[in-house]
């Protein structure tokens, strides 16, 4: 059997592709509020974060107080899952961890911090918009180069006998 046949056979029997390895974990059904006690391993499955990262988030103050069972096991809620989803979005913006922790502190301090939270999020929004503009400029350069090479390739191909 050739390498190509082996690869084709593996592809037919294995539904995972290299792209699947980078995809977010499948979303499980969330439990109704009041019955939403998730273990750390369940939260890992929901979020794709590692248990180490979840514990670190708690240690640095990025996660609010996490309830514990009578045996000391962490018990996460739907609200915690929502918070982790939001933190994931903040990470995608490139917001520094220190700013995320500051935001979490402001949330815990209450409604009197709305203006400070607004300012922090607005500054992050400005940074994101600047990065988007920079990436759009980069994309335009790439598009130009790709067009150049596509045209040059066609020209070379037409000159060959």
PDB file of C-alpha atoms in Angstrom:
ATOM      1  CA  UNK A   1       0.000   0.000   0.000  1.00  0.00           C
ATOM      2  CA  UNK A   2       1.392   3.424  -0.919  1.00  0.00           C
ATOM      3  CA  UNK A   3       1.551   6.421   1.384  1.00  0.00           C
ATOM      4  CA  UNK A   4      -1.219   8.060  -0.665  1.00  0.00           C
ATOM      5  CA  UNK A   5      -3.470   4.999  -0.281  1.00  0.00           C
ATOM      6  CA  UNK A   6      -2.762   4.831   3.447  1.00  0.00           C
ATOM      7  CA  UNK A   7      -3.547   8.538   3.833  1.00  0.00           C
ATOM      8  CA  UNK A   8      -6.753   8.187   1.805  1.00  0.00           C
ATOM      9  CA  UNK A   9      -7.796   5.163   3.854  1.00  0.00           C
ATOM     10  CA  UNK A  10      -7.084   6.966   7.120  1.00  0.00           C
ATOM     11  CA  UNK A  11      -9.069   9.966   5.918  1.00  0.00           C
ATOM     12  CA  UNK A  12     -12.047   7.744   5.085  1.00  0.00           C
ATOM     13  CA  UNK A  13     -12.043   6.040   8.479  1.00  0.00           C
ATOM     14  CA  UNK A  14     -11.011   9.001  10.642  1.00  0.00           C
ATOM     15  CA  UNK A  15     -13.324  12.008  10.582  1.00  0.00           C
ATOM     16  CA  UNK A  16     -10.780  14.219  12.366  1.00  0.00           C
ATOM     17  CA  UNK A  17      -8.821  16.494  10.099  1.00  0.00           C
ATOM     18  CA  UNK A  18      -5.924  18.759  11.010  1.00  0.00           C
ATOM     19  CA  UNK A  19      -8.440  21.630  11.135  1.00  0.00           C
ATOM     20  CA  UNK A  20     -10.456  19.736  13.752  1.00  0.00           C
ATOM     21  CA  UNK A  21      -7.463  19.731  16.086  1.00  0.00           C
ATOM     22  CA  UNK A  22      -7.584  23.543  16.205  1.00  0.00           C
ATOM     23  CA  UNK A  23     -11.351  23.839  16.528  1.00  0.00           C
ATOM     24  CA  UNK A  24     -12.993  24.758  19.787  1.00  0.00           C
ATOM     25  CA  UNK A  25     -14.261  21.835  21.811  1.00  0.00           C
ATOM     26  CA  UNK A  26     -17.852  20.842  21.072  1.00  0.00           C
ATOM     27  CA  UNK A  27     -20.341  22.749  23.191  1.00  0.00           C
ATOM     28  CA  UNK A  28     -22.210  20.567  25.636  1.00  0.00           C
ATOM     29  CA  UNK A  29     -25.715  21.276  26.802  1.00  0.00           C
ATOM     30  CA  UNK A  30     -25.668  23.641  29.733  1.00  0.00           C
ATOM     31  CA  UNK A  31     -27.644  22.754  32.811  1.00  0.00           C
ATOM     32  CA  UNK A  32     -30.569  24.894  33.987  1.00  0.00           C
ATOM     33  CA  UNK A  33     -29.736  27.608  36.522  1.00  0.00           C
ATOM     34  CA  UNK A  34     -29.879  26.151  40.009  1.00  0.00           C
ATOM     35  CA  UNK A  35     -28.614  22.798  38.746  1.00  0.00           C
ATOM     36  CA  UNK A  36     -25.497  24.284  37.158  1.00  0.00           C
ATOM     37  CA  UNK A  37     -22.709  22.788  39.234  1.00  0.00           C
ATOM     38  CA  UNK A  38     -19.836  21.937  36.884  1.00  0.00           C
ATOM     39  CA  UNK A  39     -16.566  20.301  37.856  1.00  0.00           C
ATOM     40  CA  UNK A  40     -13.298  21.709  36.613  1.00  0.00           C
ATOM     41  CA  UNK A  41     -13.045  18.893  34.051  1.00  0.00           C
ATOM     42  CA  UNK A  42     -16.498  19.765  32.708  1.00  0.00           C
ATOM     43  CA  UNK A  43     -15.483  23.422  32.392  1.00  0.00           C
ATOM     44  CA  UNK A  44     -12.335  22.318  30.560  1.00  0.00           C
ATOM     45  CA  UNK A  45     -14.588  20.453  28.109  1.00  0.00           C
ATOM     46  CA  UNK A  46     -16.870  23.481  27.705  1.00  0.00           C
ATOM     47  CA  UNK A  47     -14.177  26.108  27.254  1.00  0.00           C
ATOM     48  CA  UNK A  48     -11.105  24.394  25.880  1.00  0.00           C
ATOM     49  CA  UNK A  49      -9.064  25.997  28.662  1.00  0.00           C
ATOM     50  CA  UNK A  50      -6.814  23.806  30.769  1.00  0.00           C
ATOM     51  CA  UNK A  51      -7.456  23.092  34.429  1.00  0.00           C
ATOM     52  CA  UNK A  52      -4.147  24.829  35.122  1.00  0.00           C
ATOM     53  CA  UNK A  53      -5.395  27.981  33.364  1.00  0.00           C
ATOM     54  CA  UNK A  54      -8.674  27.932  35.297  1.00  0.00           C
ATOM     55  CA  UNK A  55      -6.828  27.647  38.595  1.00  0.00           C
ATOM     56  CA  UNK A  56      -4.441  30.420  37.529  1.00  0.00           C
ATOM     57  CA  UNK A  57      -7.376  32.694  36.601  1.00  0.00           C
ATOM     58  CA  UNK A  58      -8.745  32.123  40.092  1.00  0.00           C
ATOM     59  CA  UNK A  59      -5.363  32.733  41.760  1.00  0.00           C
ATOM     60  CA  UNK A  60      -4.741  36.060  39.984  1.00  0.00           C
ATOM     61  CA  UNK A  61      -8.261  37.335  40.621  1.00  0.00           C
ATOM     62  CA  UNK A  62      -9.562  37.047  37.067  1.00  0.00           C
ATOM     63  CA  UNK A  63     -12.292  34.624  38.112  1.00  0.00           C
ATOM     64  CA  UNK A  64     -14.798  35.629  40.737  1.00  0.00           C
ATOM     65  CA  UNK A  65     -15.154  33.482  43.828  1.00  0.00           C
ATOM     66  CA  UNK A  66     -15.697  29.884  42.734  1.00  0.00           C
ATOM     67  CA  UNK A  67     -18.000  27.866  44.942  1.00  0.00           C
ATOM     68  CA  UNK A  68     -16.674  24.650  46.470  1.00  0.00           C
ATOM     69  CA  UNK A  69     -18.339  21.379  47.300  1.00  0.00           C
ATOM     70  CA  UNK A  70     -18.223  19.990  50.835  1.00  0.00           C
ATOM     71  CA  UNK A  71     -15.070  18.098  49.760  1.00  0.00           C
ATOM     72  CA  UNK A  72     -13.400  21.254  48.463  1.00  0.00           C
ATOM     73  CA  UNK A  73     -13.921  20.594  44.739  1.00  0.00           C
ATOM     74  CA  UNK A  74     -14.528  23.649  42.615  1.00  0.00           C
ATOM     75  CA  UNK A  75     -18.117  23.979  41.396  1.00  0.00           C
ATOM     76  CA  UNK A  76     -18.601  26.330  38.467  1.00  0.00           C
ATOM     77  CA  UNK A  77     -21.946  27.838  37.438  1.00  0.00           C
ATOM     78  CA  UNK A  78     -23.488  29.000  34.162  1.00  0.00           C
ATOM     79  CA  UNK A  79     -22.549  32.514  35.215  1.00  0.00           C
ATOM     80  CA  UNK A  80     -18.912  31.400  35.521  1.00  0.00           C
ATOM     81  CA  UNK A  81     -19.098  29.889  32.017  1.00  0.00           C
ATOM     82  CA  UNK A  82     -20.462  33.201  30.696  1.00  0.00           C
ATOM     83  CA  UNK A  83     -17.637  35.068  32.429  1.00  0.00           C
ATOM     84  CA  UNK A  84     -15.035  32.718  30.950  1.00  0.00           C
ATOM     85  CA  UNK A  85     -16.536  33.268  27.499  1.00  0.00           C
ATOM     86  CA  UNK A  86     -16.215  37.031  27.982  1.00  0.00           C
ATOM     87  CA  UNK A  87     -12.637  36.671  29.243  1.00  0.00           C
ATOM     88  CA  UNK A  88     -11.896  34.660  26.102  1.00  0.00           C
ATOM     89  CA  UNK A  89     -13.154  37.560  23.988  1.00  0.00           C
ATOM     90  CA  UNK A  90     -10.993  39.983  25.961  1.00  0.00           C
ATOM     91  CA  UNK A  91      -7.977  37.727  25.351  1.00  0.00           C
ATOM     92  CA  UNK A  92      -8.715  37.810  21.608  1.00  0.00           C
ATOM     93  CA  UNK A  93      -8.596  41.598  21.710  1.00  0.00           C
ATOM     94  CA  UNK A  94      -5.045  41.426  22.987  1.00  0.00           C
ATOM     95  CA  UNK A  95      -6.000  43.067  26.273  1.00  0.00           C
ATOM     96  CA  UNK A  96      -3.181  42.583  28.784  1.00  0.00           C
ATOM     97  CA  UNK A  97      -3.942  40.178  31.631  1.00  0.00           C
ATOM     98  CA  UNK A  98      -3.384  42.986  34.140  1.00  0.00           C
ATOM     99  CA  UNK A  99      -6.164  44.991  32.483  1.00  0.00           C
ATOM    100  CA  UNK A 100      -8.457  41.954  32.496  1.00  0.00           C
ATOM    101  CA  UNK A 101      -7.798  41.492  36.210  1.00  0.00           C
ATOM    102  CA  UNK A 102      -8.453  45.212  36.769  1.00  0.00           C
ATOM    103  CA  UNK A 103     -11.749  44.887  34.894  1.00  0.00           C
ATOM    104  CA  UNK A 104     -12.709  41.882  37.062  1.00  0.00           C
ATOM    105  CA  UNK A 105     -11.895  43.896  40.175  1.00  0.00           C
ATOM    106  CA  UNK A 106     -14.069  46.757  38.935  1.00  0.00           C
ATOM    107  CA  UNK A 107     -16.964  44.366  38.327  1.00  0.00           C
ATOM    108  CA  UNK A 108     -16.642  43.028  41.877  1.00  0.00           C
ATOM    109  CA  UNK A 109     -16.607  46.585  43.258  1.00  0.00           C
ATOM    110  CA  UNK A 110     -20.115  47.171  41.910  1.00  0.00           C
ATOM    111  CA  UNK A 111     -22.168  49.630  39.927  1.00  0.00           C
ATOM    112  CA  UNK A 112     -20.129  52.655  40.970  1.00  0.00           C
ATOM    113  CA  UNK A 113     -17.381  51.482  38.604  1.00  0.00           C
ATOM    114  CA  UNK A 114     -19.373  51.672  35.351  1.00  0.00           C
ATOM    115  CA  UNK A 115     -17.408  54.667  34.081  1.00  0.00           C
ATOM    116  CA  UNK A 116     -14.043  53.038  34.785  1.00  0.00           C
ATOM    117  CA  UNK A 117     -15.207  49.815  33.085  1.00  0.00           C
ATOM    118  CA  UNK A 118     -16.486  51.802  30.114  1.00  0.00           C
ATOM    119  CA  UNK A 119     -13.165  53.618  29.765  1.00  0.00           C
ATOM    120  CA  UNK A 120     -11.177  50.386  29.952  1.00  0.00           C
ATOM    121  CA  UNK A 121     -13.346  48.676  27.335  1.00  0.00           C
ATOM    122  CA  UNK A 122     -13.374  51.764  25.115  1.00  0.00           C
ATOM    123  CA  UNK A 123      -9.553  51.923  25.160  1.00  0.00           C
ATOM    124  CA  UNK A 124      -9.440  48.239  24.218  1.00  0.00           C
ATOM    125  CA  UNK A 125     -11.931  48.880  21.414  1.00  0.00           C
ATOM    126  CA  UNK A 126      -9.705  51.645  20.028  1.00  0.00           C
ATOM    127  CA  UNK A 127      -6.725  49.278  20.096  1.00  0.00           C
ATOM    128  CA  UNK A 128      -8.716  46.568  18.298  1.00  0.00           C
ATOM    129  CA  UNK A 129      -9.897  48.994  15.612  1.00  0.00           C
ATOM    130  CA  UNK A 130      -6.305  50.163  15.057  1.00  0.00           C
ATOM    131  CA  UNK A 131      -5.148  46.547  14.719  1.00  0.00           C
ATOM    132  CA  UNK A 132      -7.974  45.826  12.276  1.00  0.00           C
ATOM    133  CA  UNK A 133      -6.941  48.816  10.150  1.00  0.00           C
ATOM    134  CA  UNK A 134      -3.327  47.657  10.238  1.00  0.00           C
ATOM    135  CA  UNK A 135      -4.360  44.135   9.228  1.00  0.00           C
ATOM    136  CA  UNK A 136      -6.516  45.498   6.398  1.00  0.00           C
ATOM    137  CA  UNK A 137      -3.466  47.362   5.078  1.00  0.00           C
ATOM    138  CA  UNK A 138      -1.419  44.181   5.357  1.00  0.00           C
ATOM    139  CA  UNK A 139      -4.131  42.229   3.559  1.00  0.00           C
ATOM    140  CA  UNK A 140      -4.111  44.774   0.713  1.00  0.00           C
ATOM    141  CA  UNK A 141      -0.341  44.305   0.293  1.00  0.00           C
ATOM    142  CA  UNK A 142      -0.741  40.517   0.291  1.00  0.00           C
ATOM    143  CA  UNK A 143      -3.568  40.736  -2.262  1.00  0.00           C
ATOM    144  CA  UNK A 144      -1.371  42.902  -4.491  1.00  0.00           C
ATOM    145  CA  UNK A 145       1.544  40.455  -4.264  1.00  0.00           C
ATOM    146  CA  UNK A 146      -0.692  37.442  -4.853  1.00  0.00           C
ATOM    147  CA  UNK A 147      -2.141  39.143  -7.928  1.00  0.00           C
ATOM    148  CA  UNK A 148       1.352  39.950  -9.188  1.00  0.00           C
ATOM    149  CA  UNK A 149       2.521  36.339  -8.831  1.00  0.00           C
ATOM    150  CA  UNK A 150      -0.674  34.948 -10.355  1.00  0.00           C
ATOM    151  CA  UNK A 151      -0.240  37.236 -13.391  1.00  0.00           C
ATOM    152  CA  UNK A 152       3.479  36.410 -13.638  1.00  0.00           C
ATOM    153  CA  UNK A 153       2.728  32.683 -13.414  1.00  0.00           C
ATOM    154  CA  UNK A 154       0.156  32.891 -16.189  1.00  0.00           C
ATOM    155  CA  UNK A 155       2.590  34.901 -18.346  1.00  0.00           C
ATOM    156  CA  UNK A 156       5.372  32.343 -17.821  1.00  0.00           C
ATOM    157  CA  UNK A 157       3.022  29.451 -18.542  1.00  0.00           C
ATOM    158  CA  UNK A 158       1.900  31.041 -21.819  1.00  0.00           C
ATOM    159  CA  UNK A 159       5.553  31.527 -22.944  1.00  0.00           C
ATOM    160  CA  UNK A 160       6.426  27.833 -22.453  1.00  0.00           C
ATOM    161  CA  UNK A 161       6.116  25.537 -25.484  1.00  0.00           C
TER     162      UNK A 161
END
